[in-house]
CSV table of C-alpha atoms in Angstrom, one decimal:
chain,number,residue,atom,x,y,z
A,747,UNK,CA,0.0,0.0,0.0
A,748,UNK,CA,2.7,2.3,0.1
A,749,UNK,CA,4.6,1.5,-2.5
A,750,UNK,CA,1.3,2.9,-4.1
A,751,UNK,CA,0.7,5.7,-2.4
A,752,UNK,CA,4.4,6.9,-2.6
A,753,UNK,CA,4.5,6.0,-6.6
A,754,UNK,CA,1.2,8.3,-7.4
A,755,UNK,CA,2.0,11.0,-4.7
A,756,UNK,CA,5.7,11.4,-6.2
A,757,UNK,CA,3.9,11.5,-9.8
A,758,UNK,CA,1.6,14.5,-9.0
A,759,UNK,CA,4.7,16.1,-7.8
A,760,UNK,CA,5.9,16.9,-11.1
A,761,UNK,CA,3.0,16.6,-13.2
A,762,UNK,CA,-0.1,18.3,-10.8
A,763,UNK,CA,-3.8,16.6,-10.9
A,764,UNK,CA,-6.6,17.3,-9.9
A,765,UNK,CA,-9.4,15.2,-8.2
A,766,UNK,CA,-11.7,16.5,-10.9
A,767,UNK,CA,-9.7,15.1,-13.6
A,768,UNK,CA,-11.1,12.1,-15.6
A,769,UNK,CA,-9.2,8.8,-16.7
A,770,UNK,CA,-10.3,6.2,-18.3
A,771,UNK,CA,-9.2,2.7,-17.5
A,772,UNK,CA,-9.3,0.3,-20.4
A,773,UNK,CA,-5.9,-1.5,-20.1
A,774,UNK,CA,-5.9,-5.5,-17.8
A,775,UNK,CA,-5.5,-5.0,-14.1
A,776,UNK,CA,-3.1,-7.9,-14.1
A,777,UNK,CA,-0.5,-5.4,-16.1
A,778,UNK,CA,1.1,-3.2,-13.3
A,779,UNK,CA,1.2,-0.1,-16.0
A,780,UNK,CA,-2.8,-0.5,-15.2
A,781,UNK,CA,-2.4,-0.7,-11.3
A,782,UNK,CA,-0.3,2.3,-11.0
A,783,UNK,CA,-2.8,4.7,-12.6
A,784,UNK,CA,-6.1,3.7,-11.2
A,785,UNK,CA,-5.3,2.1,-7.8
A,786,UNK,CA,-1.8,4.1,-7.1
A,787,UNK,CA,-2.5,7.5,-8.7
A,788,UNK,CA,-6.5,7.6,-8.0
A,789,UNK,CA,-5.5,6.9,-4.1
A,790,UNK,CA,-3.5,9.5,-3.6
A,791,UNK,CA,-4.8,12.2,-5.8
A,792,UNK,CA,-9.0,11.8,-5.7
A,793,UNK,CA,-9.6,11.4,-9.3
A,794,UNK,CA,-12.0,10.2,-11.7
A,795,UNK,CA,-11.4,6.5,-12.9
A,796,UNK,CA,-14.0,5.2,-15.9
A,797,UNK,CA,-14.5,1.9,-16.8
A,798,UNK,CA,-15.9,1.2,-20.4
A,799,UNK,CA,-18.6,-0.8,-21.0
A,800,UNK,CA,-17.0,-3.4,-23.0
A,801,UNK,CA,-13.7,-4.4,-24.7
A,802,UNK,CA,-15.1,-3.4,-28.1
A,803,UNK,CA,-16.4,-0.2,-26.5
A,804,UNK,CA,-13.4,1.6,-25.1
A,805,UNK,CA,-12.5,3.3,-28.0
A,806,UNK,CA,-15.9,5.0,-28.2
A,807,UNK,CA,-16.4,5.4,-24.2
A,808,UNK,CA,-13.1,7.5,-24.3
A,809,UNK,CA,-14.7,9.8,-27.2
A,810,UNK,CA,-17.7,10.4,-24.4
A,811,UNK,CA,-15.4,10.6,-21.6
A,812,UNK,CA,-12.5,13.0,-22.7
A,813,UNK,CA,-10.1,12.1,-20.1
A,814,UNK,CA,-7.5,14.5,-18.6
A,815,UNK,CA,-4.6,12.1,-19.3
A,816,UNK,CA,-4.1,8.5,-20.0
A,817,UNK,CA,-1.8,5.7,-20.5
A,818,UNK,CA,-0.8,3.1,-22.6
A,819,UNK,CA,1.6,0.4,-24.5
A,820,UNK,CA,3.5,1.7,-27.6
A,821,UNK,CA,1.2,-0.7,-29.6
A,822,UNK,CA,-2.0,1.5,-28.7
A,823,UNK,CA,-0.7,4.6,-29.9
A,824,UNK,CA,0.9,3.3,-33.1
A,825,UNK,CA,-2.8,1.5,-33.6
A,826,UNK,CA,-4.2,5.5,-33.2
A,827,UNK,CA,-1.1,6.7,-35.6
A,828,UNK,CA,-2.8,4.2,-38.2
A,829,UNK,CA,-6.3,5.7,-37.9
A,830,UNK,CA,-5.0,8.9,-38.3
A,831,UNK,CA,-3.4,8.4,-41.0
A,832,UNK,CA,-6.3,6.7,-42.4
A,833,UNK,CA,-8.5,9.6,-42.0
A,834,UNK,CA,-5.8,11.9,-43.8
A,835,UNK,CA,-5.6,9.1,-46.5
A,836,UNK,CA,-9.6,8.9,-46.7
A,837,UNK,CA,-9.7,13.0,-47.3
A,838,UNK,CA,-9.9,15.5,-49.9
A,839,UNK,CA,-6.8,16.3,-51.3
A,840,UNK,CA,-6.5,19.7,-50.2
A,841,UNK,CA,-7.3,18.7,-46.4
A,842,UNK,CA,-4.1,15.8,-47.8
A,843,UNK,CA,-1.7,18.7,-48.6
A,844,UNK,CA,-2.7,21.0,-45.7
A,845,UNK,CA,-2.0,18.1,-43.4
A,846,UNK,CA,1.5,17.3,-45.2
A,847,UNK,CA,2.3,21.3,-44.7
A,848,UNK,CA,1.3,21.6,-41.1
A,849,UNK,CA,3.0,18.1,-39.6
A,850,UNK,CA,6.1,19.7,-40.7
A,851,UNK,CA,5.4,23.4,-38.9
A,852,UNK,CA,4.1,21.1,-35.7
A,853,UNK,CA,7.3,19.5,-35.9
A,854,UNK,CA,9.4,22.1,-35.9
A,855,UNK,CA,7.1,23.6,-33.4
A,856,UNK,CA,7.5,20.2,-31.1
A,857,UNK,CA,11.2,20.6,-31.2
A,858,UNK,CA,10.5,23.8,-29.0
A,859,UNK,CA,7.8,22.7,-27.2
A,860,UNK,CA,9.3,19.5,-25.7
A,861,UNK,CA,12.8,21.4,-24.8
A,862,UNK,CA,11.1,24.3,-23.0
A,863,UNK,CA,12.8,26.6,-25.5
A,864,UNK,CA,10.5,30.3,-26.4
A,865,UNK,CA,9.1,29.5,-29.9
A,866,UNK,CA,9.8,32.4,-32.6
A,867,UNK,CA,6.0,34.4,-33.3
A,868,UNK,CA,5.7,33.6,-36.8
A,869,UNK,CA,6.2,29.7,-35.9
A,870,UNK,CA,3.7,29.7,-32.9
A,871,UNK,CA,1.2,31.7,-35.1
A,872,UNK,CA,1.9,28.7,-38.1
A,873,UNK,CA,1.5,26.1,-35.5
A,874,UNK,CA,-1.4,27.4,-33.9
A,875,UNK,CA,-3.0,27.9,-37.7
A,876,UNK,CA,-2.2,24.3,-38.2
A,877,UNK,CA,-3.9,23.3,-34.8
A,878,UNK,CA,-6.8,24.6,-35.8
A,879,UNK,CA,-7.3,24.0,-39.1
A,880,UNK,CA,-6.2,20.3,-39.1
A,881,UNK,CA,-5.1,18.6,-36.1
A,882,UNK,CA,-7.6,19.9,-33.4
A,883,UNK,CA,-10.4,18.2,-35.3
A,884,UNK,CA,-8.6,15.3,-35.5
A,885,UNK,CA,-7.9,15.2,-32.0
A,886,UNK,CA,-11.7,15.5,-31.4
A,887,UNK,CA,-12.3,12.1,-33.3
A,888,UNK,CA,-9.9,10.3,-30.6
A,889,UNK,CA,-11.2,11.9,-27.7
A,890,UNK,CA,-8.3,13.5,-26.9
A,891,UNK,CA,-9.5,17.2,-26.7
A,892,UNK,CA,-9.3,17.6,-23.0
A,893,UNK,CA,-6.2,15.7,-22.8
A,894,UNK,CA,-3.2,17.8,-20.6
A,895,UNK,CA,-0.8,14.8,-21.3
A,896,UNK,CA,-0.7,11.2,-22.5
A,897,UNK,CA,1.7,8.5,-20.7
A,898,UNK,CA,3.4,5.8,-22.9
A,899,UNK,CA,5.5,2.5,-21.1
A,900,UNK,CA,5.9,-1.1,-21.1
A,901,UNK,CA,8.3,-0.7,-24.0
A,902,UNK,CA,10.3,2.0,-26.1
A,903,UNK,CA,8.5,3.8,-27.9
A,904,UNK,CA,10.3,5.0,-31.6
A,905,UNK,CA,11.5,9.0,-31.8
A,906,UNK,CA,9.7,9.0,-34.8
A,907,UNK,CA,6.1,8.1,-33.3
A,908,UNK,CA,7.1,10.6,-30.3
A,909,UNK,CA,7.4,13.3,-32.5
A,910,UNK,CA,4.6,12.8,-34.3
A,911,UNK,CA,2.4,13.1,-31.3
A,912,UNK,CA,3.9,16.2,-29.8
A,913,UNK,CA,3.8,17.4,-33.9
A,914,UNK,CA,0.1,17.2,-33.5
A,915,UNK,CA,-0.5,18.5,-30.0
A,916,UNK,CA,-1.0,16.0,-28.1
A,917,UNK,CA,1.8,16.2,-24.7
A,918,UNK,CA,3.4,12.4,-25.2
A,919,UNK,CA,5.5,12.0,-22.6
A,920,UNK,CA,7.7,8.1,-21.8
A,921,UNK,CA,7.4,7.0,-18.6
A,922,UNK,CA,9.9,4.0,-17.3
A,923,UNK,CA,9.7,1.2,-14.4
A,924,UNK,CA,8.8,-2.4,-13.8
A,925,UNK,CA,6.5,-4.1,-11.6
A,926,UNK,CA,8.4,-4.1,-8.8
A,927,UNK,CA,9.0,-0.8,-8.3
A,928,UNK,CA,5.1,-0.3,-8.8
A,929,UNK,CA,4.9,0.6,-12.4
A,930,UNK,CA,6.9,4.0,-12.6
A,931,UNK,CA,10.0,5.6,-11.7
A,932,UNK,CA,11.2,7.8,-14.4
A,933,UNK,CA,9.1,10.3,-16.5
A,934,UNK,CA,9.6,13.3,-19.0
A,935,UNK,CA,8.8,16.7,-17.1
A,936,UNK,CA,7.5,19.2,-19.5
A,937,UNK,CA,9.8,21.0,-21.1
A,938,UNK,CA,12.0,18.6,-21.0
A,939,UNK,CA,10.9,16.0,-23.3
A,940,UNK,CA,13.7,14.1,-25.4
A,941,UNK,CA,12.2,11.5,-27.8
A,942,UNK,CA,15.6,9.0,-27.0
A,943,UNK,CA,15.2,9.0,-23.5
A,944,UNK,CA,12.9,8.3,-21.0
A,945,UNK,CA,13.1,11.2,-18.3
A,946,UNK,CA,14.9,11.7,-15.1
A,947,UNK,CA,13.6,9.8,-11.8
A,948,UNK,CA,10.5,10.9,-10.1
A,949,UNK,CA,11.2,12.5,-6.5
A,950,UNK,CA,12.7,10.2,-3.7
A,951,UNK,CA,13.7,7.7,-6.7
A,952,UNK,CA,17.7,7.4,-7.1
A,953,UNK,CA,19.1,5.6,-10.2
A,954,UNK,CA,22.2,4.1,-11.2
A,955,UNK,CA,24.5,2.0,-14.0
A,956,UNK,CA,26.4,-1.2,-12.5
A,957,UNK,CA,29.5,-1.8,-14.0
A,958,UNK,CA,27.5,-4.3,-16.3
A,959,UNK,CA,25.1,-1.5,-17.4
A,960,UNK,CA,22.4,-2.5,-16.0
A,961,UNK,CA,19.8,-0.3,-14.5
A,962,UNK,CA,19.7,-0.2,-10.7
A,963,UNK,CA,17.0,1.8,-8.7
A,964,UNK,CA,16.2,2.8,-5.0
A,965,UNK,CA,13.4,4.1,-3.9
A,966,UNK,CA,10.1,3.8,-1.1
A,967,UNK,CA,7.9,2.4,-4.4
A,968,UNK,CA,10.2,-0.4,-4.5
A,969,UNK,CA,8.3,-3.7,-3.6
A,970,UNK,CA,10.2,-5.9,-0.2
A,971,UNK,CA,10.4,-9.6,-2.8
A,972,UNK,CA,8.2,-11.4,-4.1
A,973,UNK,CA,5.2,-13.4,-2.8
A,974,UNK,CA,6.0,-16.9,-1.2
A,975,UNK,CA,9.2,-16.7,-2.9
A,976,UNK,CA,11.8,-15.5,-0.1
A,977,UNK,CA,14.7,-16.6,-1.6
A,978,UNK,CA,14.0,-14.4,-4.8
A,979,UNK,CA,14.3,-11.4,-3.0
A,980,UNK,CA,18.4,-11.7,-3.3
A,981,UNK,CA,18.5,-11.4,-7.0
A,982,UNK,CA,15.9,-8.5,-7.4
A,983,UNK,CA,18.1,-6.7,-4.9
A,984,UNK,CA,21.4,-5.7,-4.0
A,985,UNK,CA,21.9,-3.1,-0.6
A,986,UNK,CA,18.2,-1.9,-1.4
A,987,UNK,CA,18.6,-1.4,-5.2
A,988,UNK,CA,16.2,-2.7,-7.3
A,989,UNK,CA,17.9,-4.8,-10.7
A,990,UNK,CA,15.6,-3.8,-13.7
A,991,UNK,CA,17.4,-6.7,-16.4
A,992,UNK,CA,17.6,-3.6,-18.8
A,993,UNK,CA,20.7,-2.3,-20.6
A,994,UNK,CA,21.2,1.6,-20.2
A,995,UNK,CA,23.0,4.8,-19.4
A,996,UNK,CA,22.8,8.2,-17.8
A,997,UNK,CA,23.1,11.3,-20.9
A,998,UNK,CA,24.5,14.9,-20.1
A,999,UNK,CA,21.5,16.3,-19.4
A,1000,UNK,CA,20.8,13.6,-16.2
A,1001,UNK,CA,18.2,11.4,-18.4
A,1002,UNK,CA,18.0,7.6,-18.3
A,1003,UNK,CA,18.6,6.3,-21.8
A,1004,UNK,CA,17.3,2.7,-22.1
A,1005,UNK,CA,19.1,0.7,-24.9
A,1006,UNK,CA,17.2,-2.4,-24.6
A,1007,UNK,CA,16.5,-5.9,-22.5
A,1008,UNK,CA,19.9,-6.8,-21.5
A,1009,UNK,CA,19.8,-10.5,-22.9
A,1010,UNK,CA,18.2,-8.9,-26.2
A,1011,UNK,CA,21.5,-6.3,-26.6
A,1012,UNK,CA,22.8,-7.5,-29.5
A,1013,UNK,CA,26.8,-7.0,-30.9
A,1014,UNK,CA,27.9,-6.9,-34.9
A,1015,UNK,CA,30.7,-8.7,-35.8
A,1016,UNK,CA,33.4,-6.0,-34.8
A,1017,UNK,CA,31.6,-6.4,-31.0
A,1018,UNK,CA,29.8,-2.8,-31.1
A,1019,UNK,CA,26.8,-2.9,-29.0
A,1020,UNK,CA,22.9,-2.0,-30.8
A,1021,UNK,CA,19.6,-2.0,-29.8
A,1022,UNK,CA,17.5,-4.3,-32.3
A,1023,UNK,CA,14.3,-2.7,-30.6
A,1024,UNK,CA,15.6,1.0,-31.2
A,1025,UNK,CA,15.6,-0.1,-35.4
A,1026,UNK,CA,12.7,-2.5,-35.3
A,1027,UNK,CA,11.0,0.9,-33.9
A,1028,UNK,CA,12.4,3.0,-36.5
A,1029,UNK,CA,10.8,0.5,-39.2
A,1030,UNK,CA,7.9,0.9,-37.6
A,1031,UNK,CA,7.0,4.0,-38.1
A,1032,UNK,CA,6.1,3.4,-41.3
A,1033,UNK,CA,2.0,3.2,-41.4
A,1034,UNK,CA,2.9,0.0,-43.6
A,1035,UNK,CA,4.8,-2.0,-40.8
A,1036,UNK,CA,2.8,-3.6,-38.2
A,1037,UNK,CA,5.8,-4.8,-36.6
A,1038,UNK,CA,9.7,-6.2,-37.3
A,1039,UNK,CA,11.9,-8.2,-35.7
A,1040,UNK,CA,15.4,-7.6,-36.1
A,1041,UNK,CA,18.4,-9.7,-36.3
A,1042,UNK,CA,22.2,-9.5,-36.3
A,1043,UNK,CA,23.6,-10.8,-33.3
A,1044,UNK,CA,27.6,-11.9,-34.3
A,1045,UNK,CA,26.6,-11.7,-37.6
A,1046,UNK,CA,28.2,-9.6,-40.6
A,1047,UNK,CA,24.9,-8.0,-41.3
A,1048,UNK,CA,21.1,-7.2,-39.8
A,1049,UNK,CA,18.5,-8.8,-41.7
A,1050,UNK,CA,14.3,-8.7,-40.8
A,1051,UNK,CA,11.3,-10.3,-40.7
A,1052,UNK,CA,8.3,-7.9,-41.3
A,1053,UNK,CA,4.7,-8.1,-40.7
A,1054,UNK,CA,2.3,-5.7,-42.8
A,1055,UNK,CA,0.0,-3.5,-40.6
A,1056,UNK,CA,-3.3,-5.5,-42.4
A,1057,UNK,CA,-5.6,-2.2,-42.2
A,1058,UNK,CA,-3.6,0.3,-43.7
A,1059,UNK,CA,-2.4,-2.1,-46.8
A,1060,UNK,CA,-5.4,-4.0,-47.3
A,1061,UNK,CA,-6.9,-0.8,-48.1
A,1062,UNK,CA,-3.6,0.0,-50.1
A,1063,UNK,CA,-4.2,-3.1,-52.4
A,1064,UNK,CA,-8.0,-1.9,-52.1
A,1065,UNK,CA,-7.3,1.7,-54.0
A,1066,UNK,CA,-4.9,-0.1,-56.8
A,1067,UNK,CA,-7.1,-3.0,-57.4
A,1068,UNK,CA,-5.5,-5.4,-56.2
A,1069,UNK,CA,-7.3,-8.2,-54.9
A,1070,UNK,CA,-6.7,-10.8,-52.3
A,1071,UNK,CA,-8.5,-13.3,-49.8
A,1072,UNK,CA,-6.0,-13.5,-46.4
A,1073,UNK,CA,-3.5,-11.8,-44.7
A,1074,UNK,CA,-0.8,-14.5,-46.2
A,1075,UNK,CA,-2.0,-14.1,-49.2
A,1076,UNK,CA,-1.9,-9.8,-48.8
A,1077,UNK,CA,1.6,-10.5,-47.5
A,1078,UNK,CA,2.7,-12.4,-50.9
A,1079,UNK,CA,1.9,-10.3,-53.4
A,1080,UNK,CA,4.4,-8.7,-55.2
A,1081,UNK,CA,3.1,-5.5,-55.4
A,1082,UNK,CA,3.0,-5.0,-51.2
A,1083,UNK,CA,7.0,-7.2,-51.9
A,1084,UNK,CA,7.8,-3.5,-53.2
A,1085,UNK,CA,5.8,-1.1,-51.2
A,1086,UNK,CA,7.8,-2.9,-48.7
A,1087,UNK,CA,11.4,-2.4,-50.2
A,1088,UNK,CA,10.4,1.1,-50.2
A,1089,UNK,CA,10.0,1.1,-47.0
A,1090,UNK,CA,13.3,-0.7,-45.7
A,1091,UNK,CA,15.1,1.6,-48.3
A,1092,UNK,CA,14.0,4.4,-46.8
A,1093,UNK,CA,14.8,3.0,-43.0
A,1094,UNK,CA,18.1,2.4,-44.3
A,1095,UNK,CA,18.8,5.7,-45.5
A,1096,UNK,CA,18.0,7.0,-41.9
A,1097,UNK,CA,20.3,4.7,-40.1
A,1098,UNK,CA,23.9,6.3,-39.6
A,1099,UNK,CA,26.2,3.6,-39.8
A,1100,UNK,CA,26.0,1.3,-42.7
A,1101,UNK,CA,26.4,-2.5,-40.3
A,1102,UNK,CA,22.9,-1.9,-38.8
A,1103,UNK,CA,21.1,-1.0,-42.4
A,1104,UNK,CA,18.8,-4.4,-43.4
A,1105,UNK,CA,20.5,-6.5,-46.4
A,1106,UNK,CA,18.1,-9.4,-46.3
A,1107,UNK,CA,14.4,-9.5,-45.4
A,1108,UNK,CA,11.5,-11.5,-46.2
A,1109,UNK,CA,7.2,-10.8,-44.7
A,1110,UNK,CA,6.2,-13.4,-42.0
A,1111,UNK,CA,2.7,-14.9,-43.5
A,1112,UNK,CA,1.1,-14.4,-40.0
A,1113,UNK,CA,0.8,-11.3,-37.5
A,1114,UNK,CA,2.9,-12.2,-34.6
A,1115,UNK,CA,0.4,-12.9,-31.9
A,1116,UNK,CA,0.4,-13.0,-28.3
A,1117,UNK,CA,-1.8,-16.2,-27.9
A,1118,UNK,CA,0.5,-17.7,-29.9
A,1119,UNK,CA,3.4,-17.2,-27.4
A,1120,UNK,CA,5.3,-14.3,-29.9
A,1121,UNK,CA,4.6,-11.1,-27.8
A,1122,UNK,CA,4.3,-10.2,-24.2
A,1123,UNK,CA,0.9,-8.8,-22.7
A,1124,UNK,CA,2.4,-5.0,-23.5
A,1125,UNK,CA,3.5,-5.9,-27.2
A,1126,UNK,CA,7.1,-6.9,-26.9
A,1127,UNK,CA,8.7,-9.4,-29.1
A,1128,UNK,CA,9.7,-12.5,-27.5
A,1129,UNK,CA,12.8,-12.4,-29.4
A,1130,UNK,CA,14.7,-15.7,-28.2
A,1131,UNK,CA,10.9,-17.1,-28.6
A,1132,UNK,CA,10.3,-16.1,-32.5
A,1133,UNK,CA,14.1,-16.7,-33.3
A,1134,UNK,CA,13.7,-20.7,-32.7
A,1135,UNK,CA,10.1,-20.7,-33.9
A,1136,UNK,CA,11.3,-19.6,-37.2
A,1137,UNK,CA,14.6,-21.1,-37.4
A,1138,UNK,CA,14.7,-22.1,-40.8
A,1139,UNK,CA,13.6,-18.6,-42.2
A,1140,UNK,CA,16.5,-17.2,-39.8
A,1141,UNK,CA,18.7,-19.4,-41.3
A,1142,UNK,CA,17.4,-18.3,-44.9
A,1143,UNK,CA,18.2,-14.8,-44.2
A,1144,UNK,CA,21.5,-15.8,-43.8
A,1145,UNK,CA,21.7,-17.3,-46.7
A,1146,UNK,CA,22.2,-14.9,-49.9
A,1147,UNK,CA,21.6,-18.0,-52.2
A,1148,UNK,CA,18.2,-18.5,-51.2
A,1149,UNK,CA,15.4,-16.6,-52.9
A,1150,UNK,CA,12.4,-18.2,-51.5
A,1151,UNK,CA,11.6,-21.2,-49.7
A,1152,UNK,CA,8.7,-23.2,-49.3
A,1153,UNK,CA,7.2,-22.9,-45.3
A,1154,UNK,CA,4.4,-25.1,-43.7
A,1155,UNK,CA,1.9,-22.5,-41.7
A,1156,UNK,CA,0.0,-23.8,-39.5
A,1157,UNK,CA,-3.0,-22.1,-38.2
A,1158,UNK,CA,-5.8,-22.7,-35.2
A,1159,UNK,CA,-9.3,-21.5,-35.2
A,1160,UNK,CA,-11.1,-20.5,-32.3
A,1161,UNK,CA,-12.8,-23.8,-32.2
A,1162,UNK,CA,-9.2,-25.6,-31.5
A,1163,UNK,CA,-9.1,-27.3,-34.8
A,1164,UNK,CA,-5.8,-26.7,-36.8
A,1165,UNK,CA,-4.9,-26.6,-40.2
A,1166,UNK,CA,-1.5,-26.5,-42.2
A,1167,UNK,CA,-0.9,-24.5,-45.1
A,1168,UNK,CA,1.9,-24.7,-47.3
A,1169,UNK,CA,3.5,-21.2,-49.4
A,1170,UNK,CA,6.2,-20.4,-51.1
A,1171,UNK,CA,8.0,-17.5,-49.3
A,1172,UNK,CA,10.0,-14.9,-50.8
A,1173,UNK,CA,13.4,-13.5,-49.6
A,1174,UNK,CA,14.6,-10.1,-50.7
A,1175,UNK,CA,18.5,-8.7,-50.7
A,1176,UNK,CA,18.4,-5.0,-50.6
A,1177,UNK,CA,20.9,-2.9,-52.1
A,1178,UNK,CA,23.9,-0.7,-50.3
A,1179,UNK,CA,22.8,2.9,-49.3
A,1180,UNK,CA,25.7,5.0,-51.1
């Protein structure tokens, strides 16, 4: 109970609510991202917490609500990013080009905004223009009007996507813990929002890098061990200091940068540390990409397997006539093959060093799924998971020879039965960014 207390007390000391502020809980109880808000927070500060009325509801209860701030996974607000960009797509094509105009005025304007730096007057009056004209309506359709801030955790979050929500308005800010230290102990203060980092620690909180780089913390939220398990409580701590199991560092500035899971870290040949989570991110920004999973560990060069966002593509194919029947067949047709290139082309072009740029890829025929062991509850990849699961297209990857391979996919219908399909999967070798 205190841990609680202390966690949503120690929030509200840097961003301020009040107990006539409205949130709206839609996320599982069981995920302590969930508890901190509407048990930790709404006990110390008196506010609002709404329930919707169903799963297939919440989307629509949070229209009629409005909250004042709310949270979620990475996945939720790359799923809004989507409809968004649906809306956009759907348009005129003047609303299209006034849209295109005014992202790139709000990001400008978001580079001010999330530094705490004065904005010139001809920019704020632009970005205001552009906040009425385009994006406030847009906001409306969400629900998001009344929204002060919005809360992201439970994995990293791309730069890209960051900016593209403070571009618009809306006050994104990434928040950073784990269970046992009840949900949160790091945050972005406004005005001092960096879209590779994941703020400084919340009052009382004290954080630190062992000589491993892992991420230690010590604070009052920090749970005693865990339940019927006392020998457990040795490895979660160390003279009070709480072991997160995440790679990381402290910048310049005092900000905690998280580089990744430490058993995900992965090394190129030459031993040089990377994050396959910070690219897989960076891919995903694309309103294409539904998600990627990235390899390279000790090998001489990153390769991934993608999965199309179905939604935004289908309706891709849709406009250009092209038919199909299923997502694996959506995901074999040459056409999406090249709107896909594109894509990793253009994610090569924005990575720096030329050993972390994608040679080889090829589209998994199913959506990674949590039911199906793939992701976590919060939308991680099970990376060590997925990487024995589809060996033999790992192995492909690695192999420049091969330029397709035929794959046994097995599906199961709600109703338990199974059934196995066979395809013939293409593998793609992309071409050196000069």
């Amino acid at each position: 109970h205190k841990n609680y207390i202390n966690m949503g007390i120690q929030l509200t000391k840097v961003d301020k609510l009040e107990n006539t502020d409205e949130y709206l809980s839609f996320l599982p109880f069981a995920w302590i991202g969930e508890q901190m808000n509407s048990f930790g927070v709404a006990l110390a500060t008196g506010i609002t917490v709404n329930f919707p009325e169903s799963v297939e509801t919440a989307m629509e209860d949070l229209k009629e609500i409005g909250p004042h701030f709310v949270f979620g996974a990475p996945r939720i607000y790359e799923t809004i990013r989507s409809q968004i960009w649906l809306k956009i797509d759907e348009s005129y094509w003047l609303n299209q080009a006034f849209y295109r105009y005014f992202m790139k005025v709000g990001e400008t304007a978001a580079g001010y905004r999330m530094s705490g730096k004065p904005m010139p007057a001809l920019l704020a009056f632009k970005a205001w223009l552009g906040q009425t004209l385009v994006f406030r309506p847009l906001i409306n359709q969400i629900g998001f009007l009344r929204l002060r801030r919005a809360y992201t955790g439970g994995a990293a979050l791309g730069p890209d996507l960051f900016t593209f929500y403070q571009a618009i308005g809306i006050n994104l800010k990434q928040i950073y813990g784990q269970t046992e230290i009840t949900g949160i102990a790091y945050m972005h203060s406004d005005g001092d929002v960096k879209s590779d980092t994941v703020g400084i620690p919340l009052p009382k909180t004290e954080c630190k890098i062992s000589e491993e780089g892992e991420i230690l913390s010590r604070s009052p939220s920090v749970c005693r061990g865990y339940y019927k398990l006392p020998e457990k409580a040795d490895e979660l701590l160390t003279e009070g200091w709480l072991h997160s199991g995440d790679a990381g560092y402290i910048d310049e500035n005092g900000h905690l940068v998280v580089i990744d899971r430490l058993a995900d870290v992965m090394h190129n040949r030459d031993g040089e540390m990377f994050s396959p989570q910070f690219l897989e991110n960076k891919l995903k920004f694309s309103p294409y990409v539904k998600e990627a999973v990235i390899f390279g560990d000790k090998r001489e060069f990153v390769s991934v397997l993608v999965n199309i966002d179905p939604i935004i593509v289908g309706k891709w194919a849709e406009d250009r006539g092209i038919s199909f029947t299923t997502f694996m067949d959506l995901s074999l047709k040459p056409e999406v093959a090249e709107l896909i290139g594109k894509q990793i082309e253009a994610f090569n072009c924005s990575v720096e060093k030329p050993h972390f740029r994608s040679r080889r890829w090829a589209m998994l025929y199913k959506l990674l799924d949590v039911d199906d062991g793939e992701l976590t509850k919060t939308g991680k990849i099970r990376r060590k998971f997925v990487r024995e699961k589809y060996t033999d297209l790992y192995e492909a990857l690695y192999d420049e020879s091969v330029s397709e391979k035929t794959v046994e996919a097995q599906f199961q219908y709600q109703d338990g039965q199974t059934t196995t399909v066979e395809t013939l999967l293409p593998f793609y070798t992309m071409e050196e960014v000069q």
